[in-house]
Short mmCIF file of N, CA and C in Angstrom, two decimals:
data_model
loop_
_atom_site.label_atom_id
_atom_site.label_comp_id
_atom_site.label_asym_id
_atom_site.label_seq_id
_atom_site.Cartn_x
_atom_site.Cartn_y
_atom_site.Cartn_z
N MET V 1 -29.11 -41.87 -3.85
CA MET V 1 -29.20 -40.60 -3.15
C MET V 1 -27.85 -39.89 -3.20
N THR V 2 -27.86 -38.60 -3.52
CA THR V 2 -26.61 -37.85 -3.47
C THR V 2 -26.33 -37.43 -2.03
N ALA V 3 -25.13 -36.96 -1.78
CA ALA V 3 -24.77 -36.53 -0.42
C ALA V 3 -25.66 -35.38 0.03
N ASP V 4 -25.95 -34.43 -0.85
CA ASP V 4 -26.81 -33.30 -0.49
C ASP V 4 -28.24 -33.76 -0.19
N GLU V 5 -28.74 -34.71 -0.98
CA GLU V 5 -30.09 -35.25 -0.73
C GLU V 5 -30.14 -35.97 0.62
N TYR V 6 -29.08 -36.71 0.95
CA TYR V 6 -29.03 -37.43 2.22
C TYR V 6 -29.03 -36.43 3.38
N ARG V 7 -28.22 -35.37 3.26
CA ARG V 7 -28.18 -34.37 4.33
C ARG V 7 -29.54 -33.70 4.49
N ALA V 8 -30.18 -33.38 3.36
CA ALA V 8 -31.49 -32.73 3.43
C ALA V 8 -32.53 -33.67 4.05
N ALA V 9 -32.48 -34.95 3.72
CA ALA V 9 -33.46 -35.91 4.23
C ALA V 9 -33.35 -36.10 5.74
N PHE V 10 -32.13 -36.02 6.28
CA PHE V 10 -31.93 -36.27 7.70
C PHE V 10 -31.61 -35.00 8.49
N GLY V 11 -31.73 -33.83 7.83
CA GLY V 11 -31.54 -32.56 8.53
C GLY V 11 -30.11 -32.29 8.97
N LEU V 12 -29.13 -32.74 8.20
CA LEU V 12 -27.72 -32.53 8.55
C LEU V 12 -27.22 -31.24 7.91
N PHE V 13 -26.26 -30.61 8.56
CA PHE V 13 -25.63 -29.42 7.98
C PHE V 13 -24.83 -29.81 6.75
N ARG V 14 -24.67 -28.85 5.84
CA ARG V 14 -23.91 -29.13 4.61
C ARG V 14 -22.45 -29.42 4.92
N SER V 15 -21.94 -28.88 6.03
CA SER V 15 -20.54 -29.09 6.37
C SER V 15 -20.31 -30.40 7.13
N LYS V 16 -21.38 -31.11 7.47
CA LYS V 16 -21.27 -32.36 8.22
C LYS V 16 -20.72 -33.46 7.32
N ALA V 17 -19.64 -34.09 7.78
CA ALA V 17 -19.06 -35.21 7.02
C ALA V 17 -19.99 -36.42 7.09
N LEU V 18 -20.03 -37.21 6.02
CA LEU V 18 -20.89 -38.38 5.99
C LEU V 18 -20.13 -39.67 6.27
N SER V 19 -18.83 -39.56 6.48
CA SER V 19 -18.03 -40.73 6.84
C SER V 19 -17.03 -40.31 7.91
N SER V 20 -16.52 -41.30 8.62
CA SER V 20 -15.57 -41.00 9.70
C SER V 20 -14.25 -40.54 9.11
N ARG V 21 -13.49 -39.84 9.93
CA ARG V 21 -12.19 -39.35 9.48
C ARG V 21 -11.26 -40.51 9.16
N LYS V 22 -11.31 -41.57 9.96
CA LYS V 22 -10.43 -42.72 9.73
C LYS V 22 -10.75 -43.37 8.39
N TYR V 23 -12.05 -43.55 8.10
CA TYR V 23 -12.44 -44.16 6.83
C TYR V 23 -12.02 -43.27 5.66
N SER V 24 -12.23 -41.96 5.79
CA SER V 24 -11.86 -41.04 4.72
C SER V 24 -10.36 -41.08 4.46
N THR V 25 -9.56 -41.14 5.54
CA THR V 25 -8.11 -41.19 5.40
C THR V 25 -7.68 -42.48 4.70
N THR V 26 -8.29 -43.60 5.09
CA THR V 26 -7.95 -44.88 4.46
C THR V 26 -8.30 -44.86 2.98
N ARG V 27 -9.48 -44.35 2.66
CA ARG V 27 -9.91 -44.29 1.27
C ARG V 27 -9.01 -43.35 0.45
N MET V 28 -8.62 -42.21 1.04
CA MET V 28 -7.75 -41.26 0.34
C MET V 28 -6.36 -41.85 0.12
N ALA V 29 -5.87 -42.62 1.08
CA ALA V 29 -4.53 -43.21 0.95
C ALA V 29 -4.49 -44.17 -0.23
N GLY V 30 -5.55 -44.91 -0.42
CA GLY V 30 -5.60 -45.86 -1.52
C GLY V 30 -5.69 -45.19 -2.88
N SER V 31 -6.27 -44.00 -2.92
CA SER V 31 -6.46 -43.34 -4.22
C SER V 31 -5.35 -42.34 -4.54
N GLY V 32 -4.44 -42.09 -3.62
CA GLY V 32 -3.38 -41.11 -3.86
C GLY V 32 -3.79 -39.71 -3.45
N GLU V 33 -5.03 -39.52 -3.01
CA GLU V 33 -5.50 -38.20 -2.59
C GLU V 33 -4.80 -37.74 -1.32
N LEU V 34 -4.46 -38.70 -0.46
CA LEU V 34 -3.81 -38.35 0.81
C LEU V 34 -2.45 -37.70 0.55
N ALA V 35 -1.68 -38.28 -0.37
CA ALA V 35 -0.36 -37.71 -0.68
C ALA V 35 -0.51 -36.31 -1.24
N ALA V 36 -1.52 -36.12 -2.09
CA ALA V 36 -1.75 -34.78 -2.66
C ALA V 36 -2.14 -33.80 -1.56
N ALA V 37 -3.00 -34.24 -0.63
CA ALA V 37 -3.42 -33.38 0.47
C ALA V 37 -2.23 -33.03 1.36
N GLU V 38 -1.33 -34.00 1.59
CA GLU V 38 -0.15 -33.74 2.42
C GLU V 38 0.79 -32.75 1.73
N ARG V 39 0.88 -32.82 0.39
CA ARG V 39 1.70 -31.85 -0.34
C ARG V 39 1.15 -30.44 -0.19
N VAL V 40 -0.18 -30.31 -0.27
CA VAL V 40 -0.81 -29.01 -0.12
C VAL V 40 -0.53 -28.44 1.27
N VAL V 41 -0.64 -29.29 2.29
CA VAL V 41 -0.37 -28.85 3.66
C VAL V 41 1.09 -28.40 3.79
N ALA V 42 2.01 -29.17 3.20
CA ALA V 42 3.44 -28.81 3.27
C ALA V 42 3.70 -27.49 2.55
N GLU V 43 3.06 -27.28 1.40
CA GLU V 43 3.24 -26.02 0.66
C GLU V 43 2.71 -24.84 1.46
N ARG V 44 1.58 -25.04 2.14
CA ARG V 44 1.03 -23.97 2.96
C ARG V 44 1.95 -23.64 4.12
N ARG V 45 2.56 -24.67 4.71
CA ARG V 45 3.52 -24.41 5.80
C ARG V 45 4.72 -23.62 5.29
N GLU V 46 5.21 -23.97 4.09
CA GLU V 46 6.35 -23.25 3.52
C GLU V 46 5.99 -21.79 3.23
N LEU V 47 4.79 -21.57 2.70
CA LEU V 47 4.36 -20.20 2.43
C LEU V 47 4.25 -19.39 3.72
N ALA V 48 3.69 -20.01 4.75
CA ALA V 48 3.57 -19.32 6.04
C ALA V 48 4.95 -18.99 6.61
N ALA V 49 5.89 -19.94 6.48
CA ALA V 49 7.25 -19.70 6.96
C ALA V 49 7.90 -18.56 6.17
N GLY V 50 7.67 -18.52 4.88
CA GLY V 50 8.21 -17.44 4.05
C GLY V 50 7.65 -16.09 4.44
N ARG V 51 6.34 -16.05 4.72
CA ARG V 51 5.72 -14.79 5.15
C ARG V 51 6.32 -14.33 6.48
N THR V 52 6.50 -15.29 7.38
CA THR V 52 7.09 -14.96 8.68
C THR V 52 8.50 -14.41 8.50
N THR V 53 9.28 -15.03 7.62
CA THR V 53 10.65 -14.56 7.37
C THR V 53 10.64 -13.15 6.79
N ARG V 54 9.77 -12.90 5.82
CA ARG V 54 9.70 -11.56 5.24
C ARG V 54 9.25 -10.53 6.26
N THR V 55 8.29 -10.88 7.10
CA THR V 55 7.81 -9.97 8.13
C THR V 55 8.92 -9.65 9.11
N THR V 56 9.65 -10.67 9.54
CA THR V 56 10.76 -10.48 10.47
C THR V 56 11.83 -9.58 9.86
N ALA V 57 12.16 -9.80 8.60
CA ALA V 57 13.16 -8.98 7.92
C ALA V 57 12.70 -7.53 7.82
N ALA V 58 11.43 -7.32 7.51
CA ALA V 58 10.89 -5.96 7.41
C ALA V 58 10.92 -5.26 8.77
N GLU V 59 10.59 -6.00 9.82
CA GLU V 59 10.63 -5.42 11.17
C GLU V 59 12.06 -5.06 11.57
N GLN V 60 13.02 -5.88 11.17
CA GLN V 60 14.42 -5.57 11.45
C GLN V 60 14.87 -4.33 10.68
N ARG V 61 14.44 -4.19 9.42
CA ARG V 61 14.77 -2.99 8.64
C ARG V 61 14.20 -1.74 9.31
N LEU V 62 12.97 -1.85 9.79
CA LEU V 62 12.33 -0.73 10.48
C LEU V 62 13.12 -0.35 11.73
N SER V 63 13.47 -1.36 12.52
CA SER V 63 14.23 -1.11 13.75
C SER V 63 15.57 -0.45 13.44
N GLN V 64 16.27 -0.94 12.42
CA GLN V 64 17.56 -0.35 12.04
C GLN V 64 17.39 1.09 11.55
N ALA V 65 16.34 1.34 10.78
CA ALA V 65 16.11 2.69 10.26
C ALA V 65 15.81 3.68 11.39
N VAL V 66 15.04 3.23 12.39
CA VAL V 66 14.71 4.09 13.52
C VAL V 66 15.96 4.34 14.36
N ARG V 67 16.73 3.30 14.61
CA ARG V 67 17.96 3.45 15.41
C ARG V 67 19.01 4.29 14.67
N ALA V 68 19.02 4.22 13.35
CA ALA V 68 19.97 5.03 12.57
C ALA V 68 19.65 6.52 12.70
N ARG V 69 18.44 6.86 13.11
CA ARG V 69 18.06 8.25 13.32
C ARG V 69 18.34 8.71 14.76
N GLY V 70 19.04 7.85 15.53
CA GLY V 70 19.50 8.25 16.86
C GLY V 70 18.60 7.87 18.02
N PHE V 71 17.63 7.00 17.79
CA PHE V 71 16.74 6.60 18.87
C PHE V 71 17.22 5.29 19.48
N ALA V 72 17.07 5.16 20.80
CA ALA V 72 17.56 3.97 21.50
C ALA V 72 16.68 2.75 21.21
N THR V 73 15.37 2.97 21.12
CA THR V 73 14.46 1.85 20.87
C THR V 73 13.52 2.20 19.72
N THR V 74 12.95 1.17 19.14
CA THR V 74 12.01 1.37 18.04
C THR V 74 10.77 2.11 18.53
N GLY V 75 10.26 1.71 19.69
CA GLY V 75 9.05 2.34 20.23
C GLY V 75 9.23 3.83 20.48
N THR V 76 10.35 4.20 21.10
CA THR V 76 10.63 5.62 21.37
C THR V 76 10.75 6.40 20.06
N GLY V 77 11.48 5.82 19.11
CA GLY V 77 11.66 6.49 17.83
C GLY V 77 10.35 6.69 17.09
N LEU V 78 9.53 5.64 17.04
CA LEU V 78 8.25 5.75 16.33
C LEU V 78 7.34 6.76 17.01
N ARG V 79 7.34 6.75 18.35
CA ARG V 79 6.50 7.69 19.08
C ARG V 79 6.91 9.14 18.75
N THR V 80 8.22 9.38 18.73
CA THR V 80 8.71 10.72 18.42
C THR V 80 8.39 11.09 16.97
N LEU V 81 8.68 10.17 16.05
CA LEU V 81 8.48 10.47 14.63
C LEU V 81 7.01 10.66 14.27
N CYS V 82 6.13 9.91 14.94
CA CYS V 82 4.70 9.97 14.58
C CYS V 82 3.93 11.03 15.34
N LEU V 83 4.23 11.19 16.61
CA LEU V 83 3.39 12.05 17.44
C LEU V 83 3.96 13.45 17.66
N GLU V 84 5.27 13.56 17.71
CA GLU V 84 5.86 14.85 18.06
C GLU V 84 6.16 15.71 16.85
N ARG V 85 6.07 15.18 15.67
CA ARG V 85 6.25 16.01 14.48
C ARG V 85 5.11 15.68 13.52
N PRO V 86 4.60 16.68 12.83
CA PRO V 86 3.47 16.43 11.93
C PRO V 86 3.93 15.74 10.65
N THR V 87 3.71 14.45 10.59
CA THR V 87 4.08 13.71 9.39
C THR V 87 3.00 12.68 9.08
N SER V 88 2.85 12.37 7.84
CA SER V 88 1.86 11.37 7.44
C SER V 88 2.50 9.99 7.44
N LEU V 89 1.65 8.96 7.45
CA LEU V 89 2.18 7.59 7.38
C LEU V 89 2.90 7.36 6.06
N GLU V 90 2.39 7.96 4.97
CA GLU V 90 3.04 7.79 3.67
C GLU V 90 4.47 8.35 3.70
N ALA V 91 4.60 9.55 4.28
CA ALA V 91 5.93 10.16 4.36
C ALA V 91 6.85 9.34 5.27
N LEU V 92 6.29 8.83 6.35
CA LEU V 92 7.11 8.05 7.28
C LEU V 92 7.54 6.72 6.67
N THR V 93 6.66 6.07 5.91
CA THR V 93 7.07 4.82 5.26
C THR V 93 8.16 5.08 4.24
N ALA V 94 8.06 6.19 3.52
CA ALA V 94 9.11 6.53 2.54
C ALA V 94 10.42 6.85 3.25
N GLU V 95 10.34 7.56 4.36
CA GLU V 95 11.54 7.94 5.11
C GLU V 95 12.24 6.73 5.72
N LEU V 96 11.45 5.79 6.24
CA LEU V 96 12.04 4.63 6.92
C LEU V 96 12.29 3.45 5.98
N GLY V 97 11.74 3.50 4.78
CA GLY V 97 11.98 2.44 3.80
C GLY V 97 11.27 1.14 4.10
N VAL V 98 10.06 1.24 4.66
CA VAL V 98 9.26 0.05 4.95
C VAL V 98 7.87 0.24 4.37
N GLY V 99 7.11 -0.84 4.31
CA GLY V 99 5.75 -0.78 3.80
C GLY V 99 4.78 -0.27 4.85
N ARG V 100 3.60 0.13 4.37
CA ARG V 100 2.58 0.68 5.26
C ARG V 100 2.11 -0.33 6.31
N GLN V 101 1.94 -1.60 5.88
CA GLN V 101 1.47 -2.62 6.83
C GLN V 101 2.49 -2.86 7.93
N VAL V 102 3.76 -2.88 7.57
CA VAL V 102 4.82 -3.09 8.57
C VAL V 102 4.80 -1.95 9.58
N LEU V 103 4.68 -0.71 9.08
CA LEU V 103 4.65 0.44 9.97
C LEU V 103 3.41 0.41 10.86
N ARG V 104 2.26 0.08 10.28
CA ARG V 104 1.02 0.02 11.08
C ARG V 104 1.12 -1.04 12.17
N ARG V 105 1.70 -2.21 11.84
CA ARG V 105 1.86 -3.26 12.86
C ARG V 105 2.77 -2.79 13.98
N ALA V 106 3.86 -2.10 13.62
CA ALA V 106 4.81 -1.62 14.63
C ALA V 106 4.17 -0.56 15.51
N LEU V 107 3.41 0.36 14.90
CA LEU V 107 2.73 1.38 15.70
C LEU V 107 1.74 0.74 16.67
N SER V 108 1.01 -0.23 16.19
CA SER V 108 0.04 -0.94 17.03
C SER V 108 0.75 -1.69 18.16
N ALA V 109 1.86 -2.35 17.85
CA ALA V 109 2.61 -3.12 18.86
C ALA V 109 3.15 -2.21 19.96
N HIS V 110 3.45 -0.95 19.63
CA HIS V 110 4.00 -0.02 20.62
C HIS V 110 2.93 0.93 21.16
N ALA V 111 1.66 0.60 20.93
CA ALA V 111 0.51 1.35 21.45
C ALA V 111 0.55 2.82 21.03
N ILE V 112 0.97 3.06 19.80
CA ILE V 112 0.98 4.42 19.26
C ILE V 112 -0.28 4.56 18.42
N PRO V 113 -1.12 5.55 18.73
CA PRO V 113 -2.39 5.67 18.00
C PRO V 113 -2.17 5.94 16.52
N ILE V 114 -2.97 5.27 15.72
CA ILE V 114 -2.92 5.43 14.27
C ILE V 114 -4.15 6.23 13.86
N ARG V 115 -3.92 7.23 13.02
CA ARG V 115 -5.04 8.02 12.53
C ARG V 115 -5.98 7.11 11.76
N PRO V 116 -7.27 7.17 12.02
CA PRO V 116 -8.21 6.30 11.31
C PRO V 116 -8.13 6.49 9.80
N THR V 117 -8.33 5.40 9.07
CA THR V 117 -8.32 5.45 7.61
C THR V 117 -9.41 6.38 7.13
N GLY V 118 -9.08 7.23 6.17
CA GLY V 118 -10.06 8.16 5.60
C GLY V 118 -10.06 9.52 6.27
N LEU V 119 -9.41 9.66 7.43
CA LEU V 119 -9.34 10.95 8.11
C LEU V 119 -8.15 11.71 7.56
N ASN V 120 -8.41 12.79 6.87
CA ASN V 120 -7.34 13.56 6.23
C ASN V 120 -6.83 14.64 7.15
N THR V 121 -5.55 14.87 7.10
CA THR V 121 -4.94 16.00 7.79
C THR V 121 -4.30 16.88 6.72
N ALA V 122 -4.01 18.11 7.11
CA ALA V 122 -3.37 19.02 6.16
C ALA V 122 -2.01 18.46 5.73
N GLN V 123 -1.26 17.91 6.68
CA GLN V 123 0.05 17.34 6.36
C GLN V 123 -0.10 16.15 5.42
N GLY V 124 -1.09 15.30 5.68
CA GLY V 124 -1.32 14.14 4.82
C GLY V 124 -1.67 14.56 3.40
N ARG V 125 -2.52 15.58 3.26
CA ARG V 125 -2.87 16.07 1.93
C ARG V 125 -1.64 16.64 1.21
N ARG V 126 -0.84 17.42 1.93
CA ARG V 126 0.37 17.98 1.32
C ARG V 126 1.31 16.87 0.87
N THR V 127 1.44 15.84 1.70
CA THR V 127 2.33 14.72 1.36
C THR V 127 1.82 14.01 0.11
N ARG V 128 0.51 13.73 0.05
CA ARG V 128 -0.04 13.05 -1.13
C ARG V 128 0.12 13.89 -2.39
N ILE V 129 -0.10 15.21 -2.27
CA ILE V 129 0.07 16.08 -3.44
C ILE V 129 1.53 16.07 -3.89
N ALA V 130 2.46 16.15 -2.93
CA ALA V 130 3.88 16.13 -3.27
C ALA V 130 4.26 14.82 -3.95
N LEU V 131 3.71 13.70 -3.45
CA LEU V 131 3.99 12.40 -4.07
C LEU V 131 3.43 12.33 -5.48
N MET V 132 2.21 12.87 -5.69
CA MET V 132 1.63 12.87 -7.03
C MET V 132 2.46 13.71 -7.99
N PHE V 133 2.92 14.89 -7.52
CA PHE V 133 3.78 15.74 -8.36
C PHE V 133 5.05 15.01 -8.72
N ALA V 134 5.67 14.35 -7.71
CA ALA V 134 6.94 13.64 -7.96
C ALA V 134 6.74 12.50 -8.95
N GLU V 135 5.63 11.76 -8.83
CA GLU V 135 5.35 10.65 -9.75
C GLU V 135 5.14 11.18 -11.17
N ALA V 136 4.37 12.28 -11.29
CA ALA V 136 4.10 12.85 -12.62
C ALA V 136 5.40 13.37 -13.24
N ALA V 137 6.24 14.04 -12.45
CA ALA V 137 7.51 14.57 -12.97
C ALA V 137 8.43 13.43 -13.38
N ALA V 138 8.46 12.36 -12.60
CA ALA V 138 9.31 11.21 -12.94
C ALA V 138 8.82 10.54 -14.22
N ARG V 139 7.51 10.52 -14.41
CA ARG V 139 6.94 9.87 -15.59
C ARG V 139 7.41 10.56 -16.89
N VAL V 140 7.52 11.90 -16.85
CA VAL V 140 7.96 12.63 -18.05
C VAL V 140 9.43 13.04 -17.95
N ARG V 141 10.10 12.55 -16.93
CA ARG V 141 11.55 12.78 -16.74
C ARG V 141 11.92 14.26 -16.74
N THR V 142 11.27 15.01 -15.85
CA THR V 142 11.58 16.43 -15.72
C THR V 142 11.77 16.77 -14.24
N PRO V 143 12.72 17.63 -13.92
CA PRO V 143 12.88 18.04 -12.53
C PRO V 143 11.88 19.14 -12.13
N ASP V 144 11.32 19.87 -13.12
CA ASP V 144 10.40 20.97 -12.84
C ASP V 144 9.09 20.73 -13.61
N LEU V 145 8.11 20.18 -12.92
CA LEU V 145 6.83 19.85 -13.56
C LEU V 145 6.11 21.11 -14.05
N PHE V 146 6.20 22.20 -13.27
CA PHE V 146 5.54 23.44 -13.67
C PHE V 146 6.07 23.93 -15.02
N ALA V 147 7.39 23.95 -15.16
CA ALA V 147 7.99 24.41 -16.42
C ALA V 147 7.60 23.48 -17.57
N TRP V 148 7.55 22.18 -17.29
CA TRP V 148 7.17 21.20 -18.32
C TRP V 148 5.74 21.46 -18.78
N LEU V 149 4.82 21.67 -17.81
CA LEU V 149 3.42 21.95 -18.16
C LEU V 149 3.31 23.23 -18.99
N CYS V 150 4.00 24.28 -18.57
CA CYS V 150 3.95 25.55 -19.31
C CYS V 150 4.47 25.38 -20.74
N ALA V 151 5.57 24.66 -20.88
CA ALA V 151 6.14 24.45 -22.21
C ALA V 151 5.18 23.67 -23.10
N ARG V 152 4.52 22.66 -22.56
CA ARG V 152 3.59 21.86 -23.37
C ARG V 152 2.36 22.69 -23.77
N ARG V 153 1.88 23.53 -22.85
CA ARG V 153 0.72 24.37 -23.19
C ARG V 153 1.10 25.38 -24.28
N ARG V 154 2.31 25.97 -24.18
CA ARG V 154 2.75 26.91 -25.22
C ARG V 154 2.94 26.20 -26.56
N ALA V 155 3.31 24.91 -26.51
CA ALA V 155 3.51 24.14 -27.74
C ALA V 155 2.17 23.70 -28.35
N GLY V 156 1.06 24.00 -27.66
CA GLY V 156 -0.24 23.69 -28.21
C GLY V 156 -0.80 22.33 -27.82
N TRP V 157 -0.20 21.69 -26.83
CA TRP V 157 -0.73 20.39 -26.39
C TRP V 157 -2.09 20.60 -25.74
N SER V 158 -3.00 19.68 -25.99
CA SER V 158 -4.31 19.73 -25.34
C SER V 158 -4.18 19.18 -23.92
N LEU V 159 -5.17 19.52 -23.08
CA LEU V 159 -5.17 19.00 -21.72
C LEU V 159 -5.23 17.48 -21.71
N ALA V 160 -5.97 16.91 -22.65
CA ALA V 160 -6.08 15.44 -22.73
C ALA V 160 -4.73 14.81 -23.06
N ARG V 161 -3.98 15.43 -23.96
CA ARG V 161 -2.66 14.89 -24.33
C ARG V 161 -1.68 14.99 -23.15
N ILE V 162 -1.72 16.13 -22.44
CA ILE V 162 -0.86 16.29 -21.26
C ILE V 162 -1.24 15.28 -20.20
N ALA V 163 -2.55 15.12 -19.98
CA ALA V 163 -3.03 14.16 -18.97
C ALA V 163 -2.57 12.75 -19.31
N ALA V 164 -2.62 12.38 -20.58
CA ALA V 164 -2.19 11.04 -21.00
C ALA V 164 -0.68 10.88 -20.76
N ALA V 165 0.10 11.92 -21.05
CA ALA V 165 1.55 11.84 -20.84
C ALA V 165 1.90 11.69 -19.37
N LEU V 166 1.12 12.36 -18.49
CA LEU V 166 1.38 12.31 -17.05
C LEU V 166 0.68 11.16 -16.36
N ASP V 167 -0.20 10.45 -17.07
CA ASP V 167 -1.02 9.39 -16.50
C ASP V 167 -1.90 9.94 -15.37
N ARG V 168 -2.49 11.09 -15.63
CA ARG V 168 -3.39 11.75 -14.70
C ARG V 168 -4.68 12.09 -15.43
N SER V 169 -5.67 12.59 -14.70
CA SER V 169 -6.93 12.98 -15.33
C SER V 169 -6.83 14.40 -15.87
N VAL V 170 -7.75 14.74 -16.79
CA VAL V 170 -7.79 16.09 -17.35
C VAL V 170 -8.06 17.12 -16.25
N PRO V 171 -9.02 16.88 -15.33
CA PRO V 171 -9.22 17.86 -14.25
C PRO V 171 -7.96 18.06 -13.39
N TRP V 172 -7.21 16.99 -13.16
CA TRP V 172 -5.96 17.13 -12.38
C TRP V 172 -5.00 18.06 -13.10
N VAL V 173 -4.86 17.89 -14.40
CA VAL V 173 -3.96 18.75 -15.17
C VAL V 173 -4.48 20.17 -15.21
N ARG V 174 -5.78 20.34 -15.40
CA ARG V 174 -6.37 21.67 -15.49
C ARG V 174 -6.18 22.44 -14.18
N ASP V 175 -6.23 21.77 -13.04
CA ASP V 175 -6.10 22.42 -11.73
C ASP V 175 -4.66 22.66 -11.31
N ARG V 176 -3.70 22.11 -12.01
CA ARG V 176 -2.30 22.25 -11.57
C ARG V 176 -1.78 23.67 -11.53
N PRO V 177 -2.05 24.53 -12.50
CA PRO V 177 -1.52 25.88 -12.39
C PRO V 177 -1.94 26.57 -11.10
N ALA V 178 -3.13 26.28 -10.58
CA ALA V 178 -3.56 26.88 -9.32
C ALA V 178 -2.67 26.41 -8.16
N ASP V 179 -2.23 25.16 -8.21
CA ASP V 179 -1.38 24.62 -7.15
C ASP V 179 0.08 25.06 -7.32
N MET V 180 0.52 25.16 -8.55
CA MET V 180 1.94 25.33 -8.82
C MET V 180 2.32 26.75 -9.19
N GLY V 181 1.37 27.58 -9.54
CA GLY V 181 1.67 28.94 -9.95
C GLY V 181 0.99 29.24 -11.28
N PRO V 182 1.18 30.44 -11.79
CA PRO V 182 0.52 30.82 -13.03
C PRO V 182 1.07 30.05 -14.22
N VAL V 183 0.24 29.90 -15.25
CA VAL V 183 0.66 29.19 -16.45
C VAL V 183 1.67 30.02 -17.23
N ASP V 184 1.61 31.36 -17.09
CA ASP V 184 2.53 32.25 -17.80
C ASP V 184 3.87 32.27 -17.07
N ASP V 185 4.96 31.99 -17.78
CA ASP V 185 6.30 31.97 -17.18
C ASP V 185 6.78 33.36 -16.78
N ALA V 186 6.16 34.42 -17.30
CA ALA V 186 6.62 35.77 -17.02
C ALA V 186 6.39 36.15 -15.56
N ALA V 187 5.39 35.53 -14.92
CA ALA V 187 5.09 35.85 -13.52
C ALA V 187 5.25 34.60 -12.68
N PRO V 188 6.46 34.32 -12.20
CA PRO V 188 6.67 33.09 -11.43
C PRO V 188 5.91 33.13 -10.11
N SER V 189 5.48 31.96 -9.70
CA SER V 189 4.72 31.85 -8.46
C SER V 189 5.64 31.93 -7.26
N ALA V 190 5.05 32.14 -6.09
CA ALA V 190 5.83 32.17 -4.86
C ALA V 190 6.48 30.82 -4.62
N ALA V 191 5.78 29.74 -4.98
CA ALA V 191 6.33 28.40 -4.78
C ALA V 191 7.56 28.19 -5.63
N ARG V 192 7.51 28.68 -6.90
CA ARG V 192 8.68 28.51 -7.78
C ARG V 192 9.82 29.39 -7.31
N THR V 193 9.51 30.62 -6.82
CA THR V 193 10.56 31.50 -6.34
C THR V 193 11.23 30.90 -5.12
N ALA V 194 10.44 30.30 -4.24
CA ALA V 194 10.99 29.66 -3.04
C ALA V 194 11.90 28.50 -3.40
N ARG V 195 11.55 27.76 -4.49
CA ARG V 195 12.37 26.63 -4.91
C ARG V 195 13.71 27.07 -5.47
N ALA V 196 13.74 28.24 -6.08
CA ALA V 196 14.95 28.70 -6.77
C ALA V 196 16.05 29.12 -5.82
#
């Protein structure tokens, strides 16, 4: 009879052990399985300790970044930065130099409400668009993405080729002139004039 057949015959759960813990330990010790199991447990403890160390270091970086902005405590600083000024979590993580999970844990620990995932705000959308523009500009090593796009279109590049160079989709590239200004350099957009 196999172990599964035995469990089925006597109505035992699949997770029910068929031998005592003491017997299993004795049998494992003789076969070398116990030493292997102890190594696995030790490795898991080391990994957990490493995670704790990294988490503690990240929390200290967050605290230092908040205090460097003139706040007496982390809680007060986070409350001011998150609630009293319109900023997204993405912008705040970039500003403070910490990861999103670290920031979310800190906000939760200080009872600061976190906007539910998937709920977009105008500030959050603007931040994401700005980050996408910055990533695309960095990818092609240009300080002015609008000028780069205009130059490529005048040079006869297809939307697909531009999209591949920017690592974006064709619709994203096609919609950019609406966000950034006209494709024709002769009539600069208000956004470009404001930047100048």
